[in-house]
mmCIF file of C-alpha atoms in Angstrom:
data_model
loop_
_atom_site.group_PDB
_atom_site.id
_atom_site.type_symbol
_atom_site.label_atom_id
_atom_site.label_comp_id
_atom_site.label_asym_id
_atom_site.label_seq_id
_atom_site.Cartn_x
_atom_site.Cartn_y
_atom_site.Cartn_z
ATOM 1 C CA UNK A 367 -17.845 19.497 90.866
ATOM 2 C CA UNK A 368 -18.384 22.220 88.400
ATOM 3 C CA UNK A 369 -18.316 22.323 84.430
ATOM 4 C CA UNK A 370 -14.449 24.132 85.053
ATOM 5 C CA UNK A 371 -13.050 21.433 87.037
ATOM 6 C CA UNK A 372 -14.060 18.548 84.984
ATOM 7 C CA UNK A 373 -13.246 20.376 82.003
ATOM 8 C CA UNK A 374 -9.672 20.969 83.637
ATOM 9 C CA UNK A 375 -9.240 17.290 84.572
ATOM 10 C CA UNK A 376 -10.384 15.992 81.940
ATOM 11 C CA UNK A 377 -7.679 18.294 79.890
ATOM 12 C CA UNK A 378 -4.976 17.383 82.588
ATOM 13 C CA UNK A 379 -5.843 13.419 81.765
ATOM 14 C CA UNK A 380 -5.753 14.543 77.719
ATOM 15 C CA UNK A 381 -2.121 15.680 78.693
ATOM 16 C CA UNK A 382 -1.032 12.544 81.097
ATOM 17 C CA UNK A 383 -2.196 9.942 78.321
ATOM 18 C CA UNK A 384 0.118 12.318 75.828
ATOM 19 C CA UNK A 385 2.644 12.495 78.058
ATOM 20 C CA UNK A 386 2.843 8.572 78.645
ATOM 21 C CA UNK A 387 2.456 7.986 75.161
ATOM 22 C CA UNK A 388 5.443 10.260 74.449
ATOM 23 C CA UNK A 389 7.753 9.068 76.937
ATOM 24 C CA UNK A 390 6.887 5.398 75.460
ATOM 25 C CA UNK A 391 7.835 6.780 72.279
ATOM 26 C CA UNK A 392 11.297 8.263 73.484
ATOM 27 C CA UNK A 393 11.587 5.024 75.326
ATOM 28 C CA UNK A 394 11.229 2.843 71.723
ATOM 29 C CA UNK A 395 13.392 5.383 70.091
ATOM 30 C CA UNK A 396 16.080 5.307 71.847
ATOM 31 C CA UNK A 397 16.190 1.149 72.473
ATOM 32 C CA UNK A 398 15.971 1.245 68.848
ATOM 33 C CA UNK A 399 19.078 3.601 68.445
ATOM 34 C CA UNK A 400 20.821 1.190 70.728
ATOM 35 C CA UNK A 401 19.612 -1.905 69.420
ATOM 36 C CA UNK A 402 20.295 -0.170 65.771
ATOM 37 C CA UNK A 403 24.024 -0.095 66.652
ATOM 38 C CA UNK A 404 24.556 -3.468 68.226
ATOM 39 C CA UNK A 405 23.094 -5.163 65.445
ATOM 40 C CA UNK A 406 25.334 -2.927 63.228
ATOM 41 C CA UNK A 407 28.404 -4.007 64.640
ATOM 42 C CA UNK A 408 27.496 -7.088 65.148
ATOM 43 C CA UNK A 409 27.095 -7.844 61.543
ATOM 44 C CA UNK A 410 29.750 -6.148 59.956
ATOM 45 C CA UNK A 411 32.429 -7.305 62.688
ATOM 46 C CA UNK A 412 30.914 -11.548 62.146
ATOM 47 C CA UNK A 413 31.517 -10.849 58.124
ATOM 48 C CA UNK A 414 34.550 -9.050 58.479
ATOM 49 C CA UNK A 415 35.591 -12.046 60.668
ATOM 50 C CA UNK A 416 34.936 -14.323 57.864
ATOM 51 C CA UNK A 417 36.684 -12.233 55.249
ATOM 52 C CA UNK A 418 39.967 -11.996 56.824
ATOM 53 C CA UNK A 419 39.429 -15.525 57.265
ATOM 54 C CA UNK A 420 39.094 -16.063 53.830
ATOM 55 C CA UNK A 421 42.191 -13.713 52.381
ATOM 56 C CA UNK A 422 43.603 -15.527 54.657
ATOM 57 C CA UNK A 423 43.454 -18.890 53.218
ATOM 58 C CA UNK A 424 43.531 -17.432 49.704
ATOM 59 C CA UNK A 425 47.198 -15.781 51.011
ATOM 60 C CA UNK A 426 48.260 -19.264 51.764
ATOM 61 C CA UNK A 427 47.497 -20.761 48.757
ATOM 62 C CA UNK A 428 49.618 -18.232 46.982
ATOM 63 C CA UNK A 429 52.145 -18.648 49.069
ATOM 64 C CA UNK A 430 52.223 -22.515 49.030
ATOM 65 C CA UNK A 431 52.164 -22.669 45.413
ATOM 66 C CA UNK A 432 55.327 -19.532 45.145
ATOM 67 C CA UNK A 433 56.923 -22.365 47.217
ATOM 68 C CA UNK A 434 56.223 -25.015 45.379
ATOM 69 C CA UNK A 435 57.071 -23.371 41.962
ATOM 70 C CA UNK A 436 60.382 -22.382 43.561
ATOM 71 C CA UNK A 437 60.982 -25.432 44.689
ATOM 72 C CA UNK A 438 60.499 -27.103 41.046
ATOM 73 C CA UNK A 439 62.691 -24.270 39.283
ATOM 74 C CA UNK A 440 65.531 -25.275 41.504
ATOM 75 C CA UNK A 441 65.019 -29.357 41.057
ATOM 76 C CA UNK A 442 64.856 -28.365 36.963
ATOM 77 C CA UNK A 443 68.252 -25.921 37.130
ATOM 78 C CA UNK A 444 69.871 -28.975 39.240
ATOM 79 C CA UNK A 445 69.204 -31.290 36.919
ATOM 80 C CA UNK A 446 70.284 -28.709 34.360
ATOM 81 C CA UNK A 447 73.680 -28.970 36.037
ATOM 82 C CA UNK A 448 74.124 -32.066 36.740
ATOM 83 C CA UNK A 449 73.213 -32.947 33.190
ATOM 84 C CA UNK A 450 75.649 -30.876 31.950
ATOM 85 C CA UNK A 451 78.291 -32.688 33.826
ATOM 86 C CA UNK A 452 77.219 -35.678 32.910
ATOM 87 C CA UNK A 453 77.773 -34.199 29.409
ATOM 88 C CA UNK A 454 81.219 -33.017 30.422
ATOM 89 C CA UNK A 455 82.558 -36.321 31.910
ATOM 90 C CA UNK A 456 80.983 -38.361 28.804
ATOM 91 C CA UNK A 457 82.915 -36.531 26.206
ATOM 92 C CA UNK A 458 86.267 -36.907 28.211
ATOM 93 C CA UNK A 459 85.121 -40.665 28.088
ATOM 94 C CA UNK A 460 84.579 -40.047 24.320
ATOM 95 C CA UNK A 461 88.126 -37.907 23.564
ATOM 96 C CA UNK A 462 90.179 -41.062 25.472
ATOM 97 C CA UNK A 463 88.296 -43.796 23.395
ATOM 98 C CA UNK A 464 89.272 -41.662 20.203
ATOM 99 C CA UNK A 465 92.868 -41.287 21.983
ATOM 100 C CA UNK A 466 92.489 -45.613 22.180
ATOM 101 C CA UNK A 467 92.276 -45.787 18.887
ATOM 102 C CA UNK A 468 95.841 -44.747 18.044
ATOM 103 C CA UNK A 469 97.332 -46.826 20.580
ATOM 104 C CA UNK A 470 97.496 -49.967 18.166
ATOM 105 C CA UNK A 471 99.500 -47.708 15.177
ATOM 106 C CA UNK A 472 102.849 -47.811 17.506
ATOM 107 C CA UNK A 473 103.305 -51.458 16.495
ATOM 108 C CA UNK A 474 106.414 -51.875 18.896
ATOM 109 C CA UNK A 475 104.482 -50.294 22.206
ATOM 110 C CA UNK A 476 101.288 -52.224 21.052
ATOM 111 C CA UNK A 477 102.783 -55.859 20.488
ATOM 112 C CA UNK A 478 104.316 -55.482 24.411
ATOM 113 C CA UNK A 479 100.439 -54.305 25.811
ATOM 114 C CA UNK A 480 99.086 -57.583 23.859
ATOM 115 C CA UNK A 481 101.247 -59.625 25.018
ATOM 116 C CA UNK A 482 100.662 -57.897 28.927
ATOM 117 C CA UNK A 483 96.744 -58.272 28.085
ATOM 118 C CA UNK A 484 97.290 -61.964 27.143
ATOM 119 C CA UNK A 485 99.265 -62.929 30.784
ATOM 120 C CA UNK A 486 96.994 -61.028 32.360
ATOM 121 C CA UNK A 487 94.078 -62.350 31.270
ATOM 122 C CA UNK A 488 95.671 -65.996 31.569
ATOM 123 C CA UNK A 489 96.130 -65.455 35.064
ATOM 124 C CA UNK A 490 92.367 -64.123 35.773
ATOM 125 C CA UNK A 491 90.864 -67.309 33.821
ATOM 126 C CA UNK A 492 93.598 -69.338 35.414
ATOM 127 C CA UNK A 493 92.559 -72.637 32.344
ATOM 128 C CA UNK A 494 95.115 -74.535 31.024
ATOM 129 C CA UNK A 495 93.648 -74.220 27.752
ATOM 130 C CA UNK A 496 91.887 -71.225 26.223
ATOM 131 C CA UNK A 497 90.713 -69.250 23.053
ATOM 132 C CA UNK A 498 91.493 -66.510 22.274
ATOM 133 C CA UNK A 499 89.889 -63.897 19.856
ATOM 134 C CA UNK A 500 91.200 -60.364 18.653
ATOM 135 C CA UNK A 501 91.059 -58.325 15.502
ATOM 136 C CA UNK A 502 92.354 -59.683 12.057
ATOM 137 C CA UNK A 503 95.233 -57.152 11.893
ATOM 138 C CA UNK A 504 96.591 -58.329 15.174
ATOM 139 C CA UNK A 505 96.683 -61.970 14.621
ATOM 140 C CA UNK A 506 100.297 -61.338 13.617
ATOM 141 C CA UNK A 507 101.079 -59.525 16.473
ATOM 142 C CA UNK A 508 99.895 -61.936 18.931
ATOM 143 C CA UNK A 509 101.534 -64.890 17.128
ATOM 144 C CA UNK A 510 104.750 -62.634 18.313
ATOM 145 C CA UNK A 511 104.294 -62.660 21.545
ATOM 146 C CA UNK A 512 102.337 -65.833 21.970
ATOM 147 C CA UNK A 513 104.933 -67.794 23.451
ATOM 148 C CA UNK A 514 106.557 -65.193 25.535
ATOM 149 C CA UNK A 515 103.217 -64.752 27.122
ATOM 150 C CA UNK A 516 102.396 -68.350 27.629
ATOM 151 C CA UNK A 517 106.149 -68.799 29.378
ATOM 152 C CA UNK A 518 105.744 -65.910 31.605
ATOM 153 C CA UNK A 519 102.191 -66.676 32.811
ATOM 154 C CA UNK A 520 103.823 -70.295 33.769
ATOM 155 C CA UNK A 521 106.093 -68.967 36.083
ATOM 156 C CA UNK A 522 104.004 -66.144 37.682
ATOM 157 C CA UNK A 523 101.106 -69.061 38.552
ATOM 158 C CA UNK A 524 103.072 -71.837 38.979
ATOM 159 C CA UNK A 525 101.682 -74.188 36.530
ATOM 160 C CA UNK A 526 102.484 -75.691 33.189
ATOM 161 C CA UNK A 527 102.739 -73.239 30.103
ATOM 162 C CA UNK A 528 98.583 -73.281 28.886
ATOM 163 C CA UNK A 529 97.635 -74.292 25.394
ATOM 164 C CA UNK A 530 95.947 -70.772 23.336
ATOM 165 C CA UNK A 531 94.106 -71.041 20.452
ATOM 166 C CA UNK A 532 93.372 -68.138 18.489
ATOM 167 C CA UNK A 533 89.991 -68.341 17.049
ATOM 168 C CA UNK A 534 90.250 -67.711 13.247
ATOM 169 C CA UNK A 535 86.706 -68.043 12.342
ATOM 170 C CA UNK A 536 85.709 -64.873 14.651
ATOM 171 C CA UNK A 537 87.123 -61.731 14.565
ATOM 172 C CA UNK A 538 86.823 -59.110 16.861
ATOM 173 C CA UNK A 539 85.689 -55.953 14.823
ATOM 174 C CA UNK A 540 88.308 -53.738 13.118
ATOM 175 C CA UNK A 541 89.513 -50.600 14.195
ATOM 176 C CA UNK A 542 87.518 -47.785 12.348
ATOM 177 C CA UNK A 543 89.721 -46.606 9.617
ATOM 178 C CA UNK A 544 88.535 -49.781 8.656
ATOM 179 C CA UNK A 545 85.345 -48.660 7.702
ATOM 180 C CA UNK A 546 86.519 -45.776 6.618
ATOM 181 C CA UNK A 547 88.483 -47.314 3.932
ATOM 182 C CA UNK A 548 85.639 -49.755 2.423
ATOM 183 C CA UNK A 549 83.295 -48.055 2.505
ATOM 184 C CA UNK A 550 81.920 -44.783 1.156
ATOM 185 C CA UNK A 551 79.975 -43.298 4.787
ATOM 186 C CA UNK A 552 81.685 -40.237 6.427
ATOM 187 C CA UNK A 553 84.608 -41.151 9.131
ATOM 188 C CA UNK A 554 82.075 -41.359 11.654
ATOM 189 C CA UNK A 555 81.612 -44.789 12.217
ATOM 190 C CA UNK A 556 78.529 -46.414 13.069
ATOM 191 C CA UNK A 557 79.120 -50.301 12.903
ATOM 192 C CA UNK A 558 80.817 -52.279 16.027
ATOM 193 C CA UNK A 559 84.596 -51.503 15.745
ATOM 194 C CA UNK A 560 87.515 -52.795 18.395
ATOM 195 C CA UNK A 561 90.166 -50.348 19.260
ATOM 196 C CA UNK A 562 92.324 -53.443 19.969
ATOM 197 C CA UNK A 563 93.100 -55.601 22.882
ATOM 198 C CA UNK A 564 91.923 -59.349 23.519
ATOM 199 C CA UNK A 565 88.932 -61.491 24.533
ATOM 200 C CA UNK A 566 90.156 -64.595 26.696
ATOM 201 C CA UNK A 567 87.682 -67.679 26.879
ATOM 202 C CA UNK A 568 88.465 -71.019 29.145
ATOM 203 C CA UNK A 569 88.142 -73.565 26.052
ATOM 204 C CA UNK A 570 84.739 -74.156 27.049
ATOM 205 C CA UNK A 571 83.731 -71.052 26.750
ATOM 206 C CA UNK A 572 82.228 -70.378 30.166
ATOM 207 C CA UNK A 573 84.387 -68.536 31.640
ATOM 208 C CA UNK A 574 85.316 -64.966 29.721
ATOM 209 C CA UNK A 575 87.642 -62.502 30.506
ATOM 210 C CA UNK A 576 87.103 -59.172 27.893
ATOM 211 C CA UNK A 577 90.628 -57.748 28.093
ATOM 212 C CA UNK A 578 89.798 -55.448 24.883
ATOM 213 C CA UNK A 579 90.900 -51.641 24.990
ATOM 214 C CA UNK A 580 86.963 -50.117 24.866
ATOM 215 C CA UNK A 581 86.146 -52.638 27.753
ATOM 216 C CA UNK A 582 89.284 -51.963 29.583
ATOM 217 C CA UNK A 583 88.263 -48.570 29.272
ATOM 218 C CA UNK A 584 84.715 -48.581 30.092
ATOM 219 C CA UNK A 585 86.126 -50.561 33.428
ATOM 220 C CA UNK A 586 88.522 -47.416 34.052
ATOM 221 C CA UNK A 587 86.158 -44.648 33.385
ATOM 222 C CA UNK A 588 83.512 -46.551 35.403
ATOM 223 C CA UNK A 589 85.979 -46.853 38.588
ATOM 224 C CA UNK A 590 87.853 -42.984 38.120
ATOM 225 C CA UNK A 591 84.370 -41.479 37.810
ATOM 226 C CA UNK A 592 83.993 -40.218 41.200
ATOM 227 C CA UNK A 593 87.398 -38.793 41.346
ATOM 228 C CA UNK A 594 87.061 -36.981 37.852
ATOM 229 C CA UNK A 595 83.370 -35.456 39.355
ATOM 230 C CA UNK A 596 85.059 -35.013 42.817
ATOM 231 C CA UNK A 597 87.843 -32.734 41.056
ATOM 232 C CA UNK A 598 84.636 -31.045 38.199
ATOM 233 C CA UNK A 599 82.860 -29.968 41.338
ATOM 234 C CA UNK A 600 85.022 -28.794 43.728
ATOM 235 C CA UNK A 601 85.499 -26.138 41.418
ATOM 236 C CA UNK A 602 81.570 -25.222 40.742
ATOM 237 C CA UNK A 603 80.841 -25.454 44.556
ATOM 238 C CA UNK A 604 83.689 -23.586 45.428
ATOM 239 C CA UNK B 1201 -25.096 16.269 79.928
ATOM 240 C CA UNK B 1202 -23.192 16.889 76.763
ATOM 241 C CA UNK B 1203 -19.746 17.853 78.670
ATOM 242 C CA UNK B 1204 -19.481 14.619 79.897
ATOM 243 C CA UNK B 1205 -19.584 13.268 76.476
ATOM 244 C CA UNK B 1206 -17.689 15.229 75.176
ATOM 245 C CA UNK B 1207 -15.017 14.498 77.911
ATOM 246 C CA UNK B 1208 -15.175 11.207 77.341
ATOM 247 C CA UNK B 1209 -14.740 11.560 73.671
ATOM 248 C CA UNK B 1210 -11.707 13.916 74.388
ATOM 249 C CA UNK B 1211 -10.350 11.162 76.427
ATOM 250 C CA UNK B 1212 -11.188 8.778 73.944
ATOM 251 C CA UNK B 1213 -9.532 10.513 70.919
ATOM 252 C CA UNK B 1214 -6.386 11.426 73.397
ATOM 253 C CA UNK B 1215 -6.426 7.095 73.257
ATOM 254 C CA UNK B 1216 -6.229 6.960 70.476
ATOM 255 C CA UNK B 1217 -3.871 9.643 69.154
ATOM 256 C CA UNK B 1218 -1.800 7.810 71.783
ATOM 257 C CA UNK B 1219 -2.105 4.809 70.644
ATOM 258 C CA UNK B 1220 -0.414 6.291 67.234
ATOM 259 C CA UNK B 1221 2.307 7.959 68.707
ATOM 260 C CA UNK B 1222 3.712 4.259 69.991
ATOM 261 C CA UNK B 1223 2.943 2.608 67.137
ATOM 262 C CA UNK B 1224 4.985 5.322 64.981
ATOM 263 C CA UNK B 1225 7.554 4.601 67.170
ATOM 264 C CA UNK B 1226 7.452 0.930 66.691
ATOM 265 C CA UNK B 1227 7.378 1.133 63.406
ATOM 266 C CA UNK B 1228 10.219 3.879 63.113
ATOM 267 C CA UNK B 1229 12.290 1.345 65.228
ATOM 268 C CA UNK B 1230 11.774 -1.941 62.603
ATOM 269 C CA UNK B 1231 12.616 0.148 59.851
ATOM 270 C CA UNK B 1232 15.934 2.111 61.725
ATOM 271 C CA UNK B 1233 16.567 -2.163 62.514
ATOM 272 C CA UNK B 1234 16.047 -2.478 58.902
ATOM 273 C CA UNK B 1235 18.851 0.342 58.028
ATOM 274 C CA UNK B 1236 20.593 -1.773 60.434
ATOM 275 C CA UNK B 1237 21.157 -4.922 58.068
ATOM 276 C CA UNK B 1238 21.383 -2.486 54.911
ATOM 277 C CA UNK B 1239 24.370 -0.396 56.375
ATOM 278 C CA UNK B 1240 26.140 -3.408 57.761
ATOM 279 C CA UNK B 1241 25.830 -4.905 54.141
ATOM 280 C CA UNK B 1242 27.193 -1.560 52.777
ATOM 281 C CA UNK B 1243 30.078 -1.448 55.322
ATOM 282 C CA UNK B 1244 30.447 -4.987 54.245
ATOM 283 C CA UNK B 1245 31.208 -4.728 50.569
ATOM 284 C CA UNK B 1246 33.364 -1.778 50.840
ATOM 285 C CA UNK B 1247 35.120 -3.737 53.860
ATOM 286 C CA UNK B 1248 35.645 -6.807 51.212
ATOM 287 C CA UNK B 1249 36.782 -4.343 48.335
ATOM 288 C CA UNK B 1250 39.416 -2.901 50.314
ATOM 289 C CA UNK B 1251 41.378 -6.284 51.693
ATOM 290 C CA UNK B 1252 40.363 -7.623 47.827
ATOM 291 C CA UNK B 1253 42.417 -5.028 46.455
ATOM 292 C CA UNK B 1254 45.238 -5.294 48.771
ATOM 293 C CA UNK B 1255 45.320 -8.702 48.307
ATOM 294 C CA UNK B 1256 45.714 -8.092 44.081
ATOM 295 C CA UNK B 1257 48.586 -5.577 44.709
ATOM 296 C CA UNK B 1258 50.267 -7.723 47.033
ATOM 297 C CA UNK B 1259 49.985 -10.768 44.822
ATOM 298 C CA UNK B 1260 51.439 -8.403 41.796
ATOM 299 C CA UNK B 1261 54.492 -7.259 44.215
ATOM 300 C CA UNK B 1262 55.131 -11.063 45.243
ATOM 301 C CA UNK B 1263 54.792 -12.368 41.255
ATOM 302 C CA UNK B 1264 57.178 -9.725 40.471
ATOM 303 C CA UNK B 1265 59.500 -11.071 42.849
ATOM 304 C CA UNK B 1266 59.094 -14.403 41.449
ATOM 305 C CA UNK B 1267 60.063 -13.395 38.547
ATOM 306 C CA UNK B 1268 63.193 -12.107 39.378
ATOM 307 C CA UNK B 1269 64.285 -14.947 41.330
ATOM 308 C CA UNK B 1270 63.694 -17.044 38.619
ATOM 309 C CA UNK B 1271 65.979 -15.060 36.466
ATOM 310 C CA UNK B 1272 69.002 -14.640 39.066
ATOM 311 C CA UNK B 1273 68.332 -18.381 39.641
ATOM 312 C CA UNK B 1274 68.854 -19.000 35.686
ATOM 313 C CA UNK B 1275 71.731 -16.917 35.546
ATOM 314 C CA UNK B 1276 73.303 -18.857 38.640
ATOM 315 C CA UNK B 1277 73.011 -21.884 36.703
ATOM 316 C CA UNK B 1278 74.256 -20.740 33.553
ATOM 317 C CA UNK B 1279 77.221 -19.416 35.563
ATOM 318 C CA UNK B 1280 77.914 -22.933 37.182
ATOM 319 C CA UNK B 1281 77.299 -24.246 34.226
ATOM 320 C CA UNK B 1282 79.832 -22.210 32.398
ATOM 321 C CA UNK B 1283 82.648 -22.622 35.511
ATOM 322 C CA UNK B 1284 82.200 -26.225 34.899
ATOM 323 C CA UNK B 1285 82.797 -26.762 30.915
ATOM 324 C CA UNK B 1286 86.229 -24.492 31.647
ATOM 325 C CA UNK B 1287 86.860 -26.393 34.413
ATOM 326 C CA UNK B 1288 86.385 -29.645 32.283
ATOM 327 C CA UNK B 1289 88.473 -27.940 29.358
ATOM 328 C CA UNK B 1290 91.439 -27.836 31.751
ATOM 329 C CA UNK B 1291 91.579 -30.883 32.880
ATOM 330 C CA UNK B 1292 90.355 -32.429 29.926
ATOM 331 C CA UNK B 1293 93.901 -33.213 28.687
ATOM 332 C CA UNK B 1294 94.922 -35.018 31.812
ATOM 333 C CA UNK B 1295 91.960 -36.893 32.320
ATOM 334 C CA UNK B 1296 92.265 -38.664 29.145
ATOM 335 C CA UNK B 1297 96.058 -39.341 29.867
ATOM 336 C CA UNK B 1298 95.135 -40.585 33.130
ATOM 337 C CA UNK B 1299 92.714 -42.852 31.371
ATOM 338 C CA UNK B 1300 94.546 -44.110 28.765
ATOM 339 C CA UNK B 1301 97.589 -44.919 30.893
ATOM 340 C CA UNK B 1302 95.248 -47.307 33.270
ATOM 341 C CA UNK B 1303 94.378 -48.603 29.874
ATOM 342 C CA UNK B 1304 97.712 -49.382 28.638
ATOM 343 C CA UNK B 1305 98.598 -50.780 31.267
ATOM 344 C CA UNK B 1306 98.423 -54.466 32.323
ATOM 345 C CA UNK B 1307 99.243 -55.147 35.847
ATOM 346 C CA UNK B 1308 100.045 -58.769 35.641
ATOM 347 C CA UNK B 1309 100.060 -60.260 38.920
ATOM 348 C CA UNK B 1310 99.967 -63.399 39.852
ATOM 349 C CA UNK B 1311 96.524 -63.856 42.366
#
C-alpha cells in the first residue's frame, strides 16, 4: 500500500470512530429526552395524587364539622322552644294558683267545696277516725259543715259516721294577704302560704290524703299538661 | 516511518475525542434527569397553590352560607316562638278556668 491509501484509511477510520461516537451520542440524547419526560410525569402525577388526596380529607373535615355545627344550632333553637313553652305553660300554672287564691273570699261557694274536700277525702282514707288540719280562718267554716260531711260520707261508704278532729295546734299556712297585712315586705309573698282546702290524716297519721287547693292543683296541672301542650303546639307545628 | 505514527496518533486522538463526545452526552443526560426532578417540583407547587386556593374560596362561599342559615334558622325560632306566646295568650283565659274548675270541684264518690 502507498502513503495515499493509508493516509485515506486511516482518515476514513478517523470518521467511523466519529461517526459511532456521534450516533452514541444521539442515542443517549434522545433516551434521555424520553427518560426526561417519564420521570416528569411520573412525579408530578404521584404528588398530584397525594394532593387531591389530601384536599380531599381537609374538604371532609369542613364538611363534617358544617354538619356538626348545624346540627348543634338546631338542638340549641329546640331547646330554645321548648323552653319557652315550658315558660308558657308554667305561668298559666302560676295565673290559676293566683286565680285559687280568691276562691276562699266567696264564703258561701267556699264552705260547700270544704265540706266536698272533707267527704272526699273521708272516702279516699276510708278511717273511722281522722285529723284533720286547715288554715286558722277556716276552722269556722269547717265546724259548719263538719257534720253534714261526716253524715254524707256514712251513707256513700256504708259505714258508721267517722270521728274528725281538727288539729288546733297546727295550722296550715294562711292565705297571702296574710302576710301582706303583718308584715311590711311587698305583696309578693315569699313564706309557705295555703290557698285553702284540707289535709286529711287516719288518726295515726300514716295514712295522708292532701286535699288542699295548691296540691289539688299541682295534681290537675300535672294530669291536663299534655292536653294544654297538645293544643300550644298544634298551633306552632301547624 | 513517521506516517504510521502519525496514523496511529490520529487514530488515537479520534479515541479519544470520541470518548468525549459520549461522555458529554452522559453527562448532558444526568443533568436534563436532574431538570427532571426540578420541573416536576415546580409543576408541583404551582399544582398545590392552585387546588389550595380553591379550596380557601370554596370554604369562604360555604362559611357564608353558614352564616345565613344560622340567621333564617334564628328567625324561624323567634317566629315559633312568637306564634306560641299568642297562642298561649288566647287560651290563657280558658286554661286557667279549666283548671280551677277541676279544682273546685270534689267528685265524691264512693270507691
Amino acid at each position: 500500500m502507498n502513503d495515499t491509501d493509508v493516509s485515506k484509511q486511516i482518515q476514513q477510520m478517523v470518521r467511523f470512530i466519529r461517526q459511532e461516537a456521534e450516533e452514541k451520542a444521539n442515542e443517549i440524547s434522545v433516551s434521555a429526552e424520553e427518560e426526561f419526560n417519564i420521570e416528569k410525569l411520573q412525579l408530578v402525577e404521584a404528588e398530584k395524587k397525594k394532593i387531591r388526596q389530601e384536599y380531599e380529607r381537609k374538604q371532609k373535615q369542613v364538611e363534617v364539622r358544617k354538619k356538626i355545627e348545624y346540627s348543634m344550632q338546631l338542638n340549641a333553637s329546640r331547646i330554645k322552644v321548648l323552653q319557652a313553652q315550658d315558660d308558657v305553660v308554667n305561668s298559666m300554672k302560676e295565673a290559676a294558683a293566683k286565680e285559687l287564691l280568691k276562691v276562699s273570699e266567696d264564703h258561701h261557694d267556699y264552705r260547700k267545696l270544704l265540706k266536698n274536700l272533707v267527704v272526699q277525702s273521708l272516702l279516699r282514707l276510708k278511717e273511722p277516725a281522722v285529723l284533720l288540719r286547715c288554715r286558722e280562718d277556716d276552722v269556722h267554716h269547717l265546724e259548719h259543715v263538719l257534720d253534714s260531711a261526716k253524715e254524707e260520707y256514712a251513707e256513700k261508704a256504708n259505714v258508721h259516721a267517722p270521728e274528725i278532729i281538727i288539729d288546733t295546734n297546727i295550722y296550715l299556712p294562711p292565705g297571702p294577704h296574710h302576710h301582706h297585712l303583718f308584715s311590711f315586705h311587698h305583696h309578693n309573698e315569699h313564706g309557705p302560704f295555703c290557698a285553702g282546702g284540707i289535709v286529711m290524716a287516719s288518726r295515726d297519721g300514716k295514712i295522708v290524703c292532701e286535699n288542699t287547693l295548691d296540691a289539688r292543683l299541682e295534681v290537675v296541672f300535672r294530669k291536663k299538661l299534655p292536653e294544654i301542650r297538645k293544643q300550644l303546639c298544634s298551633q306552632i307545628t301547624a | 516511518m513517521d506516517n504510521r505514527q502519525g496514523g496511529i496518533q490520529q487514530l488515537l486522538a479520534a479515541e479519544q475525542e470520541a470518548q468525549q463526545i459520549v461522555n458529554t452526552a452522559r453527562n448532558e443526560k444526568m443533568a436534563r434527569l436532574r431538570q427532571a426532578k426540578e420541573e416536576a417540583q415546580k409543576e408541583i407547587a404551582a399544582y398545590r397553590s392552585q387546588i389550595e386556593l380553591d379550596f380557601q374560596k370554596k370554604l369562604a362561599q360555604s362559611s357564608g352560607d353558614s352564616g345565613a342559615n344560622v340567621k333564617r334558622l334564628e328567625q324561624e325560632t323567634e317566629i315559633k316562638i312568637e306564634n306560641l306566646k299568642t297562642e298561649a295568650a288566647r287560651v290563657s283565659h280558658d286554661v286557667v278556668s279549666m283548671l280551677l274548675k277541676q279544682v273546685t270541684t270534689a267528685q265524691a264518690a264512693a270507691k
